[in-house]
PDB file of C-alpha atoms and ligand atoms in Angstrom:
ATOM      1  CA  UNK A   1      95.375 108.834  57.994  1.00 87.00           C
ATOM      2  CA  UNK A   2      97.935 109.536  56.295  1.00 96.00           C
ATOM      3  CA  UNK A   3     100.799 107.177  54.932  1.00 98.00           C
ATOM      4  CA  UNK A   4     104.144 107.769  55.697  1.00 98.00           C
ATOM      5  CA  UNK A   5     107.351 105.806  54.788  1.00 98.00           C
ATOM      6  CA  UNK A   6     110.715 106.154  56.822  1.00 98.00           C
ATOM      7  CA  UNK A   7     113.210 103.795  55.636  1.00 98.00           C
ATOM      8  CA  UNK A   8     115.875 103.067  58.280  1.00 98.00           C
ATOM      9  CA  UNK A   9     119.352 103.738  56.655  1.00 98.00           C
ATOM     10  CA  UNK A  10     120.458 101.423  59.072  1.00 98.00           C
ATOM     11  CA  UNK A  11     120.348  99.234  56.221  1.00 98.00           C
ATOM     12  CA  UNK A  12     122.131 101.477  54.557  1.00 98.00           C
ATOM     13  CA  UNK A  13     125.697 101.350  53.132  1.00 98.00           C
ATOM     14  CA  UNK A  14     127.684 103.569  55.305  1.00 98.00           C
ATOM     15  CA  UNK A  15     130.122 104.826  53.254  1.00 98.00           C
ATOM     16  CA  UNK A  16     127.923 106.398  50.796  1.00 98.00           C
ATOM     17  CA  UNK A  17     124.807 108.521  52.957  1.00 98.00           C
ATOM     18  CA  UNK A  18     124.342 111.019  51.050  1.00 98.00           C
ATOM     19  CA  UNK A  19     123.976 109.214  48.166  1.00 98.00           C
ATOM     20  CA  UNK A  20     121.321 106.627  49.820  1.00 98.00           C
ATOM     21  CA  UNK A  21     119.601 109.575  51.392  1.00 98.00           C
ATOM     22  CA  UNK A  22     119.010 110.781  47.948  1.00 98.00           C
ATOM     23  CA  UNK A  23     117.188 107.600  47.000  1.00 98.00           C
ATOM     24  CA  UNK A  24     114.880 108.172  49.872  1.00 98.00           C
ATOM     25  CA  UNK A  25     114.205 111.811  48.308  1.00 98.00           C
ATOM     26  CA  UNK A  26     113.515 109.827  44.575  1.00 98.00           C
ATOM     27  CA  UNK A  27     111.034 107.818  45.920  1.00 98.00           C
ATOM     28  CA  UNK A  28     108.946 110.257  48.250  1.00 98.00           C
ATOM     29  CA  UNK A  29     109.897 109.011  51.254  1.00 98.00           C
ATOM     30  CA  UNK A  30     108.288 111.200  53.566  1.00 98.00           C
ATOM     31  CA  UNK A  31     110.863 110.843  56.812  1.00 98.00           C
ATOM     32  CA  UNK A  32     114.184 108.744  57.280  1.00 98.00           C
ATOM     33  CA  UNK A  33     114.904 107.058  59.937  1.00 98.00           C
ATOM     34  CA  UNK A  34     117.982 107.506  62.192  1.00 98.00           C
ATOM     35  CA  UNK A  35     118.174 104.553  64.499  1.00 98.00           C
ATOM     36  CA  UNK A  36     120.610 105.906  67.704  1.00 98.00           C
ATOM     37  CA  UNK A  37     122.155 102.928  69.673  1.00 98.00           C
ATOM     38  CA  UNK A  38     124.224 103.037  72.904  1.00 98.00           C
ATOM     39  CA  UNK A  39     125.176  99.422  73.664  1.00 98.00           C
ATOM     40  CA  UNK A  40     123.597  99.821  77.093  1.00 98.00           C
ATOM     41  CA  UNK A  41     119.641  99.815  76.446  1.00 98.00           C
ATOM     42  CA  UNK A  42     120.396  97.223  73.078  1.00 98.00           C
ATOM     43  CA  UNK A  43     122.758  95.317  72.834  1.00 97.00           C
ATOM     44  CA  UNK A  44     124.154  96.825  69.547  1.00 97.00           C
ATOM     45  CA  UNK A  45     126.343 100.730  68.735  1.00 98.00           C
ATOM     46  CA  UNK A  46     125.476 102.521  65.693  1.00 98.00           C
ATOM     47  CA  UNK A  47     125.117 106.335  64.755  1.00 98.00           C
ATOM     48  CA  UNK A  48     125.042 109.113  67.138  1.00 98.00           C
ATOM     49  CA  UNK A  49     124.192 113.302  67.128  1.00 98.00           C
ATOM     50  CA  UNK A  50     127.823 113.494  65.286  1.00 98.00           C
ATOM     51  CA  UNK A  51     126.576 111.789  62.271  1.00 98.00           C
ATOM     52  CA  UNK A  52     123.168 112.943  61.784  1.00 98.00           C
ATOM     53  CA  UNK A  53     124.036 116.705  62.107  1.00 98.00           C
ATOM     54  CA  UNK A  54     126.490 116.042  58.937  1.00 98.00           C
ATOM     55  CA  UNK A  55     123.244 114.262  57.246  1.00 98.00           C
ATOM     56  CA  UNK A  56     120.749 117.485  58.079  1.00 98.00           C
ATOM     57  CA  UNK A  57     123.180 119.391  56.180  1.00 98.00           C
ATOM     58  CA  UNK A  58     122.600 117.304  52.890  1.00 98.00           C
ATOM     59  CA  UNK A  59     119.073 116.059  52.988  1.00 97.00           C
ATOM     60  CA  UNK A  60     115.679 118.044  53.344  1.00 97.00           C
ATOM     61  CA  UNK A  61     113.395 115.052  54.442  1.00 98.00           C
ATOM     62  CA  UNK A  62     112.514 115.117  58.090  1.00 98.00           C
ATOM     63  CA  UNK A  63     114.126 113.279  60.322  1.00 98.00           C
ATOM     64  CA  UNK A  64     112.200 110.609  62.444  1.00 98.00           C
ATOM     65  CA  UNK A  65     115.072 109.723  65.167  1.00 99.00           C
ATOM     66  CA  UNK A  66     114.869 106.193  67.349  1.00 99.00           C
ATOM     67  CA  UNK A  67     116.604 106.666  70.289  1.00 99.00           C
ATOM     68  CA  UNK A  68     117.047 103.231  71.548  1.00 98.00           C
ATOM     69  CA  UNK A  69     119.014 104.814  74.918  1.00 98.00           C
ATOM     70  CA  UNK A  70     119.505 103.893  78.823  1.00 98.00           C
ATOM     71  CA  UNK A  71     119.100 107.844  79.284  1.00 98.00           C
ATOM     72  CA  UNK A  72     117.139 109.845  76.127  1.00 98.00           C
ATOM     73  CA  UNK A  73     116.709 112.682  78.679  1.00 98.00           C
ATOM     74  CA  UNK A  74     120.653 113.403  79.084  1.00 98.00           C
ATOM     75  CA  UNK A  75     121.362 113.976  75.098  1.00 98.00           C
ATOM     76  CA  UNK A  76     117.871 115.442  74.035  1.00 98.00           C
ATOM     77  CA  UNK A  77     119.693 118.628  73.136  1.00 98.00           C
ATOM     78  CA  UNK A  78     122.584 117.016  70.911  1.00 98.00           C
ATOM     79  CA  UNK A  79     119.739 115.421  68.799  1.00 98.00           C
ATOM     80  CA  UNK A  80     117.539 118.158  68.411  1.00 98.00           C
ATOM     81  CA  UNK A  81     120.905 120.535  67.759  1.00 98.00           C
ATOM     82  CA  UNK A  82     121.600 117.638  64.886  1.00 98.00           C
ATOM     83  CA  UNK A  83     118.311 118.699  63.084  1.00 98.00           C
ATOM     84  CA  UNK A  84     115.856 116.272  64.386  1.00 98.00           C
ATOM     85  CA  UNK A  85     112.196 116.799  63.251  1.00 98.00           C
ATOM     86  CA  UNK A  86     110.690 113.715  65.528  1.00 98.00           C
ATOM     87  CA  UNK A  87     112.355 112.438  68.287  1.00 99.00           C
ATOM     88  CA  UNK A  88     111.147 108.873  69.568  1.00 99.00           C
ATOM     89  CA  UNK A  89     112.062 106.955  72.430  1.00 99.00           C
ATOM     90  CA  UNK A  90     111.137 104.405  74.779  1.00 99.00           C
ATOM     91  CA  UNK A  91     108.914 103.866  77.468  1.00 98.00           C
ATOM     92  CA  UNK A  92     111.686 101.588  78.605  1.00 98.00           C
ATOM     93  CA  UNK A  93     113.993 104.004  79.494  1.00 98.00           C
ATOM     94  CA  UNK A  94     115.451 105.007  82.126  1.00 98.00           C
ATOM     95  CA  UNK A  95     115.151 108.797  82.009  1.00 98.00           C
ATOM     96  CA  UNK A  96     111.977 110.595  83.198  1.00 98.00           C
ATOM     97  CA  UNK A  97     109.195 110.228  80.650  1.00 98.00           C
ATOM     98  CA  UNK A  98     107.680 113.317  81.218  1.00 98.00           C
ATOM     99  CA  UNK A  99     110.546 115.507  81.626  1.00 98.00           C
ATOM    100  CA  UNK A 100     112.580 113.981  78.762  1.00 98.00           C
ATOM    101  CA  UNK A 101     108.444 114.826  76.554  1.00 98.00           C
ATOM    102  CA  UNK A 102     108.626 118.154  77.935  1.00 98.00           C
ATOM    103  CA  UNK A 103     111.931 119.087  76.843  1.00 98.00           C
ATOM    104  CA  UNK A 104     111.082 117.483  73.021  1.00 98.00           C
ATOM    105  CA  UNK A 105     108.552 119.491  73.098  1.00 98.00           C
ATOM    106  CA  UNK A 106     109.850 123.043  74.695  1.00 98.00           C
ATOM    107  CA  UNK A 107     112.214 122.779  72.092  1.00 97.00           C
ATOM    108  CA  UNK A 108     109.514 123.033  69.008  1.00 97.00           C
ATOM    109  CA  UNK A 109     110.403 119.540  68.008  1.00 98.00           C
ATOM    110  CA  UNK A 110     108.065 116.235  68.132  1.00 98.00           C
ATOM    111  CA  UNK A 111     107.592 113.578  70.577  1.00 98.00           C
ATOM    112  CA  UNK A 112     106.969 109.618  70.325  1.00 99.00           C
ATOM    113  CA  UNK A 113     107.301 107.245  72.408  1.00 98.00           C
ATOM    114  CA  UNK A 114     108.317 103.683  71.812  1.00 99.00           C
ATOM    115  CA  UNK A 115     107.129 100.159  73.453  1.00 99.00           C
ATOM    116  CA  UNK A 116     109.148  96.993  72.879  1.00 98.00           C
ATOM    117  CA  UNK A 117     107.441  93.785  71.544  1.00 98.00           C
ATOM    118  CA  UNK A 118     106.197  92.686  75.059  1.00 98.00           C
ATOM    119  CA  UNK A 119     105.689  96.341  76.875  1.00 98.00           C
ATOM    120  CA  UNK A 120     101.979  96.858  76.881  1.00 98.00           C
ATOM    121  CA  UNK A 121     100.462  99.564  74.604  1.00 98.00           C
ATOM    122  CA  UNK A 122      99.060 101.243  77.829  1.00 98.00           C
ATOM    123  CA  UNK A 123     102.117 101.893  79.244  1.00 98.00           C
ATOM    124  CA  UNK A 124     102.129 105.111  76.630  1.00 98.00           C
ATOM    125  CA  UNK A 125      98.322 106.305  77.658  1.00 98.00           C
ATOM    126  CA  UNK A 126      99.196 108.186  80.559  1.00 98.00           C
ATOM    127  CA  UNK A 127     101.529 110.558  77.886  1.00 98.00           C
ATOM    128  CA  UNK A 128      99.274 110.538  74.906  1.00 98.00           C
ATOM    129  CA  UNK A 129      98.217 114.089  74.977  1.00 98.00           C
ATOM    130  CA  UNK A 130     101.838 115.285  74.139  1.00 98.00           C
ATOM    131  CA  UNK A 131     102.563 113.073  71.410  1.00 98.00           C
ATOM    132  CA  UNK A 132     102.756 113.225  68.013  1.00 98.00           C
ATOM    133  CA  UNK A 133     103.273 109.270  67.541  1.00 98.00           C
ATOM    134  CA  UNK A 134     103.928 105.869  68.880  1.00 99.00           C
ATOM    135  CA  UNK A 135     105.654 103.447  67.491  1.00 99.00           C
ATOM    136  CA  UNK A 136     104.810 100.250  68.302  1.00 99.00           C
ATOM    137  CA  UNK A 137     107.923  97.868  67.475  1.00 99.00           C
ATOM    138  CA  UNK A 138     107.295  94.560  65.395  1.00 98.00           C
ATOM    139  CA  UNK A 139     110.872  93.145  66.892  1.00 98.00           C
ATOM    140  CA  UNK A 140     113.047  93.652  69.529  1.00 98.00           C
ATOM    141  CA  UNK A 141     114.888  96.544  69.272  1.00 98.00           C
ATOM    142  CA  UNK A 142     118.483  96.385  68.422  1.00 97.00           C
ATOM    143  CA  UNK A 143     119.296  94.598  64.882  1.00 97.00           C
ATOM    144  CA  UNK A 144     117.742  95.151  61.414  1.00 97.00           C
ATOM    145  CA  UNK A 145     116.798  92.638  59.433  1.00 97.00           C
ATOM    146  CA  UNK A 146     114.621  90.529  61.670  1.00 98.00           C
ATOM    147  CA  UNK A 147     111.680  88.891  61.380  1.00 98.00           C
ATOM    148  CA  UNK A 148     108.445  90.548  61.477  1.00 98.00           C
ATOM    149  CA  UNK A 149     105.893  90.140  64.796  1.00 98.00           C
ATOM    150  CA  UNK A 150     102.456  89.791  64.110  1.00 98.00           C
ATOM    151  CA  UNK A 151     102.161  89.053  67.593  1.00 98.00           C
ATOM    152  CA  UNK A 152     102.049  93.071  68.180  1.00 98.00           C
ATOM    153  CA  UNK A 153      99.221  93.713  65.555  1.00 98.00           C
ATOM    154  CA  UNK A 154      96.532  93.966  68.681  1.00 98.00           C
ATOM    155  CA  UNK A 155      98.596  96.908  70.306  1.00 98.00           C
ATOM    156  CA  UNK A 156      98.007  98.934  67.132  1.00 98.00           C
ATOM    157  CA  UNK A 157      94.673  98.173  66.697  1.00 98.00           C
ATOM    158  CA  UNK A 158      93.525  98.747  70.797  1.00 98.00           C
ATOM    159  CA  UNK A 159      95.887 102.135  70.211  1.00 98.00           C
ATOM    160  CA  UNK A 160      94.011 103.089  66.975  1.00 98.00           C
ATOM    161  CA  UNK A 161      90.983 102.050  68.338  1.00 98.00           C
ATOM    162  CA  UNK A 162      91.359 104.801  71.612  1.00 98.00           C
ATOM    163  CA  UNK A 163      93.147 107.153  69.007  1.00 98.00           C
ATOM    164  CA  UNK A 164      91.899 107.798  65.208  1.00 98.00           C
ATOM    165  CA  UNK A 165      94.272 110.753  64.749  1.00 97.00           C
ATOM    166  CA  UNK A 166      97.504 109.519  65.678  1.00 98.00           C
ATOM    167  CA  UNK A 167     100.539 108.527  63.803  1.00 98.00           C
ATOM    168  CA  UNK A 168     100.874 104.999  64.801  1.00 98.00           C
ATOM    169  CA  UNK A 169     104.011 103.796  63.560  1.00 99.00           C
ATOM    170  CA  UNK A 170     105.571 100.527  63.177  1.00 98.00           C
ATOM    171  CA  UNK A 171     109.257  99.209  62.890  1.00 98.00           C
ATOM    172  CA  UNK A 172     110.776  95.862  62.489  1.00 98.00           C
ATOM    173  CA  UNK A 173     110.843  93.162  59.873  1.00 98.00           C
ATOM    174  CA  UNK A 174     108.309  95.628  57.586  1.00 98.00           C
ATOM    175  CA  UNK A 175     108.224  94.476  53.443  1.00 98.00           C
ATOM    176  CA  UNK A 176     106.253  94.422  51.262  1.00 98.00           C
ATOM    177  CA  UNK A 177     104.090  91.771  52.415  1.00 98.00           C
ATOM    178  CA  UNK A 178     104.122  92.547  56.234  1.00 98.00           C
ATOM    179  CA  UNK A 179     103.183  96.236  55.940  1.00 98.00           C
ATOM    180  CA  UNK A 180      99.269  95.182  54.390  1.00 98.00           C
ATOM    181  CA  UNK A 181      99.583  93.359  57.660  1.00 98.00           C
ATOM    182  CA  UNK A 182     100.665  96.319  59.864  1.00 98.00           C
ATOM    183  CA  UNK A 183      98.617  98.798  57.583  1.00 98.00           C
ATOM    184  CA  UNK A 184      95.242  97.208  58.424  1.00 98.00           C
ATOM    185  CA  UNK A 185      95.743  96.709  61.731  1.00 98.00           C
ATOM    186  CA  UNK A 186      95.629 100.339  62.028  1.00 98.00           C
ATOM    187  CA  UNK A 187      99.432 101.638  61.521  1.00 98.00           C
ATOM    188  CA  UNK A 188     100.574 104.649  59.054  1.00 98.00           C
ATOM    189  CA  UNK A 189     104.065 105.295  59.864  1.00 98.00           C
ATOM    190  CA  UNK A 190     106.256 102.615  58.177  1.00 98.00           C
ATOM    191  CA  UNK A 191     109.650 102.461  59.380  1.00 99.00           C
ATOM    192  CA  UNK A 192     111.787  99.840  56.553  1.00 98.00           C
ATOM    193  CA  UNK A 193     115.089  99.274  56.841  1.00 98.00           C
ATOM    194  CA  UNK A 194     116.268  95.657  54.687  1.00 98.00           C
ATOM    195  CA  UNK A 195     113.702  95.957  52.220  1.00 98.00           C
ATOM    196  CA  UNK A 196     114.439  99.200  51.169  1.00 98.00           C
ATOM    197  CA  UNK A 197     118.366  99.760  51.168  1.00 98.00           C
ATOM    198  CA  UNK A 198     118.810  95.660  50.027  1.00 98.00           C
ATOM    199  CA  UNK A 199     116.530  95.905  47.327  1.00 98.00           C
ATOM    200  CA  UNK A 200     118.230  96.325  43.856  1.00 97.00           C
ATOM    201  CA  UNK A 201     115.977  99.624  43.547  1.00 98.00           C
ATOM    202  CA  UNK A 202     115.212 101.252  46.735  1.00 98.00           C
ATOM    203  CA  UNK A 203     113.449 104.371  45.422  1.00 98.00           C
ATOM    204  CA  UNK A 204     110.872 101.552  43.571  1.00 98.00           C
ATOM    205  CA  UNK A 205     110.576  99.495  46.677  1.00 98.00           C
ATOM    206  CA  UNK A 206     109.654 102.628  48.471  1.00 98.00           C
ATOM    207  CA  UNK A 207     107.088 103.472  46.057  1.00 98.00           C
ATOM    208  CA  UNK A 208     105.783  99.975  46.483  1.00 98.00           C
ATOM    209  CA  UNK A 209     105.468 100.122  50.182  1.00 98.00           C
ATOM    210  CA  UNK A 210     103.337 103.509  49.887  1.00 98.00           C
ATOM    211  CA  UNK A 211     100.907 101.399  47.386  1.00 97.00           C
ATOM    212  CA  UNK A 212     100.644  98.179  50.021  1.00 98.00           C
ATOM    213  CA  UNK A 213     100.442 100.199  53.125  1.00 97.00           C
ATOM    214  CA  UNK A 214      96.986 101.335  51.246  1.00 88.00           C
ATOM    215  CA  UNK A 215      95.606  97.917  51.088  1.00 74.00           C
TER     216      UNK A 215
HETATM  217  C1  DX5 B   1     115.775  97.941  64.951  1.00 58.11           C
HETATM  218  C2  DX5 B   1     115.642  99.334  64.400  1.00 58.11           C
HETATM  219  C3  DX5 B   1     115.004  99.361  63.077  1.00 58.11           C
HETATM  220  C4  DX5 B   1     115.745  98.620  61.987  1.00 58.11           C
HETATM  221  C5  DX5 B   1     114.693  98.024  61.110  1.00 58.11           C
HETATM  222  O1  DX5 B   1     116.024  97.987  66.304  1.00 58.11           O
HETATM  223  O2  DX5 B   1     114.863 100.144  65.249  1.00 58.11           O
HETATM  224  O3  DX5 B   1     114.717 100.687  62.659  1.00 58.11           O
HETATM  225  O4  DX5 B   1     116.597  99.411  61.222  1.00 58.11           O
HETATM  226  O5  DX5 B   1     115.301  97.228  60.198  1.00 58.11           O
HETATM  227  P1  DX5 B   1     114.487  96.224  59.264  1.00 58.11           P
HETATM  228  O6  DX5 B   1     113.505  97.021  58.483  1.00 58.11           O
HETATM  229  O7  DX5 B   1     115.552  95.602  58.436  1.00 58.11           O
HETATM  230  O8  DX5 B   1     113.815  95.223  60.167  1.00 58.11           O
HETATM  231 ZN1   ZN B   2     114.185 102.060  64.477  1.00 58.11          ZN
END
């Protein structure tokens, strides 16, 4: 499988995107990660279609988008309008799954779904054949800079286990250390917020992910 990295600029510094965004691009980041917040399904607010349309227009990585949402189904448009590549959101909701897959789709863009720490992994089987990936989150969703769950690391492996091909991707609490965990357990998608955008060289710590993912 392949190994993808998809730092979270949720770690970001805000006042200065395009700039961070062009570290991602230095260090081969394949995807960045826009994590979309509505105070309703997490307890937390952060970016929304607004801000990542302004970011397509300045960066030519793909876009992996978390939708952590009461109602994904309702805004689909506005985030594939924006210039999403992926869209991912969770099984949680409370949107149709299907539908809110089907429109993804229809639209030429990808699908993932999302399970929280304590959602089982088969909650996503019944939708498997029209996804591109699931991400499996190693915290709660709502914060960066938590600590990482290996609690989850059987989900990935039952999921790669029933699935060889699939991006499996992981987000929450991943470093340098955590993603050899994550990595062998069967994961390729490595979402990394903190230890990317806090690190004194983020294009370097990048690089280093890519290398440890491998072990
Ligand atoms: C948390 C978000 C993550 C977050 C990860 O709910 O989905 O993408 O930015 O941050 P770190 O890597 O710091 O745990
Ligand atoms: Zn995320």
């Amino acid at each position: 499988m392949d190994i993808k990295i998809s730092p979270s600029v949720l770690a970001s510094d805000f006042a200065n995107l395009e700039s961070e965004l062009k570290k991602c691009a230095v260090g081969g980041a394949e995807l960045i990660h826009l994590d979309v917040m509505d105070g309703h399904f997490v307890p937390n607010i952060s970016i929304g279609a607004p801000v990542i349309a302004a970011l397509d227009k300045v960066c030519d990585t793909p876009f992996d988008v978390h939708l952590m949402i009461s109602d994904p189904l309702f805004y689909i448009d506005d985030f594939i309008k924006a210039g999403a590549d992926i869209i991912t959101f969770h099984v949680e909701c409370e949107s149709d799954i299907e539908k809110t897959i089907d429109k993804i789709v229809d639209a030429g863009c990808k699908a993932a779904l999302a399970v929280k720490p304590n959602t089982p992994i088969e909650a996503v089987y019944p939708y498997l054949d029209k996804l591109s990936m699931v991400l499996v989150m190693t915290v709660e969703p709502g914060f960066g800079g938590q600590s990482f769950m290996e609690s989850t690391m059987p989900k990935i492996k039952e999921l790669r286990a029933k699935c060889p091909e699939l991006d499996i991707q992981v987000d929450g609490g991943i470093n340098a250390d955590t993603i050899k965990i994550a990595g062998r357990a069967g994961a390729n998608v490595f979402v990394a917020g903190s230890a990317v955008f806090k690190s004194d060289d983020p294009a370097a710590t990048i690089k280093l992910l890519k290398e440890n993912a491998e072990c």
